[in-house]
mmCIF file of C-alpha atoms in Angstrom:
data_model
loop_
_atom_site.group_PDB
_atom_site.id
_atom_site.type_symbol
_atom_site.label_atom_id
_atom_site.label_comp_id
_atom_site.label_asym_id
_atom_site.label_seq_id
_atom_site.Cartn_x
_atom_site.Cartn_y
_atom_site.Cartn_z
ATOM 1 C CA MET A 1121 0.765 9.921 -11.238
ATOM 2 C CA SER A 1122 4.439 8.644 -10.866
ATOM 3 C CA VAL A 1123 4.241 5.195 -9.033
ATOM 4 C CA GLU A 1124 7.469 3.302 -9.169
ATOM 5 C CA ILE A 1125 7.954 -0.024 -8.319
ATOM 6 C CA ASN A 1126 10.862 -1.596 -7.650
ATOM 7 C CA ASN A 1127 11.034 -5.587 -6.920
ATOM 8 C CA GLU A 1128 13.898 -6.640 -4.990
ATOM 9 C CA SER A 1129 12.127 -9.677 -3.294
ATOM 10 C CA GLY A 1130 13.328 -12.312 -5.751
ATOM 11 C CA ILE A 1131 9.624 -13.674 -5.946
ATOM 12 C CA ALA A 1132 7.518 -12.460 -9.234
ATOM 13 C CA VAL A 1133 4.771 -9.908 -8.725
ATOM 14 C CA GLU A 1134 1.828 -8.537 -11.103
ATOM 15 C CA GLU A 1135 3.972 -5.726 -10.861
ATOM 16 C CA ASP A 1136 1.622 -3.978 -14.051
ATOM 17 C CA ARG A 1137 -1.340 -4.584 -11.654
ATOM 18 C CA LEU A 1138 -0.066 -2.953 -8.320
ATOM 19 C CA GLN A 1139 0.977 -0.022 -10.474
ATOM 20 C CA ARG A 1140 -2.850 0.280 -11.801
ATOM 21 C CA LEU A 1141 -4.197 -0.134 -8.336
ATOM 22 C CA ALA A 1142 -1.362 2.503 -7.038
ATOM 23 C CA ALA A 1143 -2.751 5.011 -9.371
ATOM 24 C CA PHE A 1144 -6.380 3.811 -8.628
ATOM 25 C CA VAL A 1145 -6.001 4.497 -5.216
ATOM 26 C CA LEU A 1146 -4.359 7.718 -5.718
ATOM 27 C CA GLU A 1147 -7.092 8.669 -8.058
ATOM 28 C CA SER A 1148 -10.156 7.710 -5.621
ATOM 29 C CA MET A 1149 -8.616 9.714 -2.977
ATOM 30 C CA HIS A 1150 -7.828 12.516 -5.042
ATOM 31 C CA VAL A 1151 -4.587 12.951 -4.554
ATOM 32 C CA HIS A 1152 -2.466 15.349 -7.200
ATOM 33 C CA PRO A 1153 -1.650 13.663 -10.631
ATOM 34 C CA ASP A 1154 1.389 15.059 -10.590
ATOM 35 C CA ALA A 1155 2.172 13.138 -6.555
ATOM 36 C CA GLU A 1156 4.932 10.537 -6.193
ATOM 37 C CA LEU A 1157 4.920 7.159 -4.910
ATOM 38 C CA GLY A 1158 7.645 4.898 -4.385
ATOM 39 C CA VAL A 1159 6.886 0.820 -3.679
ATOM 40 C CA VAL A 1160 9.919 -1.459 -3.137
ATOM 41 C CA MET A 1161 9.550 -5.323 -2.799
ATOM 42 C CA VAL A 1162 12.143 -6.706 -0.369
ATOM 43 C CA ASP A 1163 12.613 -10.113 1.051
ATOM 44 C CA GLU A 1164 12.812 -11.042 4.695
ATOM 45 C CA ALA A 1165 16.213 -10.053 6.196
ATOM 46 C CA ALA A 1166 15.851 -6.514 4.495
ATOM 47 C CA ILE A 1167 12.368 -5.635 5.727
ATOM 48 C CA GLU A 1168 13.616 -7.558 9.209
ATOM 49 C CA GLN A 1169 16.244 -4.418 9.312
ATOM 50 C CA LEU A 1170 13.742 -2.013 8.482
ATOM 51 C CA HIS A 1171 11.833 -3.079 11.308
ATOM 52 C CA VAL A 1172 13.952 -3.048 13.586
ATOM 53 C CA GLN A 1173 15.453 0.302 12.898
ATOM 54 C CA TRP A 1174 12.480 2.304 12.293
ATOM 55 C CA MET A 1175 9.776 0.231 14.855
ATOM 56 C CA ASP A 1176 12.249 -1.040 17.281
ATOM 57 C CA GLU A 1177 10.079 -4.422 16.983
ATOM 58 C CA PRO A 1178 12.349 -7.505 15.749
ATOM 59 C CA GLY A 1179 11.217 -9.845 13.227
ATOM 60 C CA PRO A 1180 9.864 -9.814 9.596
ATOM 61 C CA THR A 1181 6.499 -7.622 8.962
ATOM 62 C CA ASP A 1182 4.376 -7.749 5.858
ATOM 63 C CA VAL A 1183 4.461 -3.495 4.938
ATOM 64 C CA LEU A 1184 6.276 -0.728 6.068
ATOM 65 C CA SER A 1185 5.331 2.822 5.519
ATOM 66 C CA PHE A 1186 7.183 5.358 5.356
ATOM 67 C CA PRO A 1187 5.186 9.105 4.347
ATOM 68 C CA MET A 1188 7.319 12.102 2.988
ATOM 69 C CA ASP A 1189 5.818 15.346 2.284
ATOM 70 C CA GLU A 1190 2.747 14.606 4.698
ATOM 71 C CA LEU A 1191 -0.239 15.041 2.208
ATOM 72 C CA ARG A 1192 -3.947 13.887 2.609
ATOM 73 C CA PRO A 1193 -6.494 12.844 0.373
ATOM 74 C CA GLY A 1194 -8.051 15.807 -1.200
ATOM 75 C CA THR A 1195 -11.557 16.201 -2.224
ATOM 76 C CA PRO A 1196 -12.514 16.025 -6.555
ATOM 77 C CA GLU A 1197 -13.246 20.083 -5.897
ATOM 78 C CA ALA A 1198 -9.933 20.648 -3.533
ATOM 79 C CA PRO A 1199 -7.184 17.947 -4.758
ATOM 80 C CA ALA A 1200 -4.292 16.798 -2.714
ATOM 81 C CA PRO A 1201 -1.476 19.219 -3.671
ATOM 82 C CA ALA A 1202 1.643 17.494 -5.754
ATOM 83 C CA GLY A 1203 4.370 16.374 -3.603
ATOM 84 C CA ILE A 1204 6.257 12.789 -2.661
ATOM 85 C CA LEU A 1205 3.740 10.500 -0.682
ATOM 86 C CA GLY A 1206 6.834 8.385 0.186
ATOM 87 C CA ASP A 1207 8.182 5.039 0.121
ATOM 88 C CA ILE A 1208 6.283 1.744 0.888
ATOM 89 C CA VAL A 1209 7.990 -1.638 1.488
ATOM 90 C CA ILE A 1210 6.242 -4.774 0.942
ATOM 91 C CA CYS A 1211 8.078 -8.556 1.721
ATOM 92 C CA PRO A 1212 6.217 -10.871 -0.703
ATOM 93 C CA GLN A 1213 7.686 -13.918 1.562
ATOM 94 C CA VAL A 1214 5.709 -12.770 4.165
ATOM 95 C CA ALA A 1215 2.622 -11.841 2.022
ATOM 96 C CA LEU A 1216 2.627 -15.588 1.079
ATOM 97 C CA VAL A 1217 2.699 -16.815 4.203
ATOM 98 C CA GLN A 1218 -0.352 -14.574 5.099
ATOM 99 C CA ALA A 1219 -2.343 -15.837 1.930
ATOM 100 C CA GLU A 1220 -1.937 -19.447 2.414
ATOM 101 C CA ALA A 1221 -2.861 -18.990 5.984
ATOM 102 C CA ALA A 1222 -5.870 -16.343 4.669
ATOM 103 C CA GLY A 1223 -6.389 -19.079 1.673
ATOM 104 C CA HIS A 1224 -6.447 -16.435 -0.960
ATOM 105 C CA ASP A 1225 -3.545 -15.852 -3.256
ATOM 106 C CA LEU A 1226 -0.394 -13.648 -3.601
ATOM 107 C CA LEU A 1227 -2.048 -11.163 -5.607
ATOM 108 C CA GLN A 1228 -4.683 -10.630 -3.691
ATOM 109 C CA GLU A 1229 -2.909 -10.034 -0.195
ATOM 110 C CA MET A 1230 0.437 -7.721 -2.215
ATOM 111 C CA SER A 1231 -3.124 -5.433 -3.314
ATOM 112 C CA VAL A 1232 -4.197 -5.187 0.102
ATOM 113 C CA LEU A 1233 -0.851 -4.846 1.534
ATOM 114 C CA LEU A 1234 -0.198 -2.159 -1.116
ATOM 115 C CA THR A 1235 -3.838 -0.371 -0.398
ATOM 116 C CA HIS A 1236 -2.918 -0.465 3.533
ATOM 117 C CA GLY A 1237 0.784 0.775 3.064
ATOM 118 C CA MET A 1238 -1.028 3.962 1.214
ATOM 119 C CA LEU A 1239 -3.669 4.976 3.384
ATOM 120 C CA HIS A 1240 -0.932 5.094 6.246
ATOM 121 C CA VAL A 1241 1.501 7.507 3.758
ATOM 122 C CA LEU A 1242 -2.055 9.446 3.314
ATOM 123 C CA GLY A 1243 -1.878 9.622 7.277
ATOM 124 C CA PHE A 1244 -4.617 7.154 8.268
ATOM 125 C CA ASP A 1245 -4.015 4.816 10.951
ATOM 126 C CA HIS A 1246 -5.458 2.326 13.092
ATOM 127 C CA ALA A 1247 -4.338 2.642 16.378
ATOM 128 C CA THR A 1248 -7.935 3.443 18.122
ATOM 129 C CA PRO A 1249 -11.001 1.539 16.955
ATOM 130 C CA ASP A 1250 -12.554 4.474 15.341
ATOM 131 C CA GLU A 1251 -9.251 4.688 13.637
ATOM 132 C CA GLU A 1252 -9.711 0.977 12.421
ATOM 133 C CA ALA A 1253 -12.859 0.974 11.925
ATOM 134 C CA GLU A 1254 -12.018 3.937 9.407
ATOM 135 C CA MET A 1255 -8.847 2.837 7.843
ATOM 136 C CA PHE A 1256 -9.578 -0.818 7.485
ATOM 137 C CA GLY A 1257 -13.588 0.071 6.154
ATOM 138 C CA LEU A 1258 -11.874 2.326 3.329
ATOM 139 C CA GLN A 1259 -8.934 -0.178 2.770
ATOM 140 C CA ARG A 1260 -12.331 -2.852 1.854
ATOM 141 C CA ASP A 1261 -14.369 -0.506 -0.333
ATOM 142 C CA LEU A 1262 -11.222 0.959 -2.304
ATOM 143 C CA LEU A 1263 -10.274 -3.254 -2.978
ATOM 144 C CA LEU A 1264 -13.748 -3.663 -3.931
ATOM 145 C CA SER A 1265 -14.233 -1.103 -6.452
ATOM 146 C CA PHE A 1266 -10.784 -2.139 -7.995
ATOM 147 C CA ALA A 1267 -11.753 -5.331 -8.320
ATOM 148 C CA MET A 1268 -14.623 -4.732 -10.096
ATOM 149 C CA ARG A 1269 -13.200 -1.875 -12.322
ATOM 150 C CA GLU A 1270 -10.809 -4.816 -13.621
ATOM 151 C CA ARG A 1271 -13.409 -6.924 -14.307
ATOM 152 C CA SER A 1272 -14.906 -4.535 -16.433
ATOM 153 C CA ARG A 1273 -11.720 -4.075 -18.154
#
């Protein structure tokens, strides 16, 4: 799987761990090994501009997802086809504020945002209570499974 991470934010993040997380999520969701995903970390001004342009909402946000080929999760027997999943844009400055408010570190918050964005490019949403329960439950399960895998490394 091709996951390209580009940090333009000016804040240091553990890109190698985020790279491993992205690969883990794609593998867990049975996405084709040739699928492509872009992850860009930007500052508050850049994400605010994207937030206004694409969501018509003012102010900076934490994560935005831009799906491309509308790939959906596969199964072990039938993985999703190859293609371009899309791009995820994350703002570490906003993530840092959220991490402090939640009482955990930046890497943990960035991991939540990356997983959340990846689920969006795979077609998940949280517009209804049922969708929210499914998406956030899956997000929690993926993060816990990844953390267990990382501990055993």
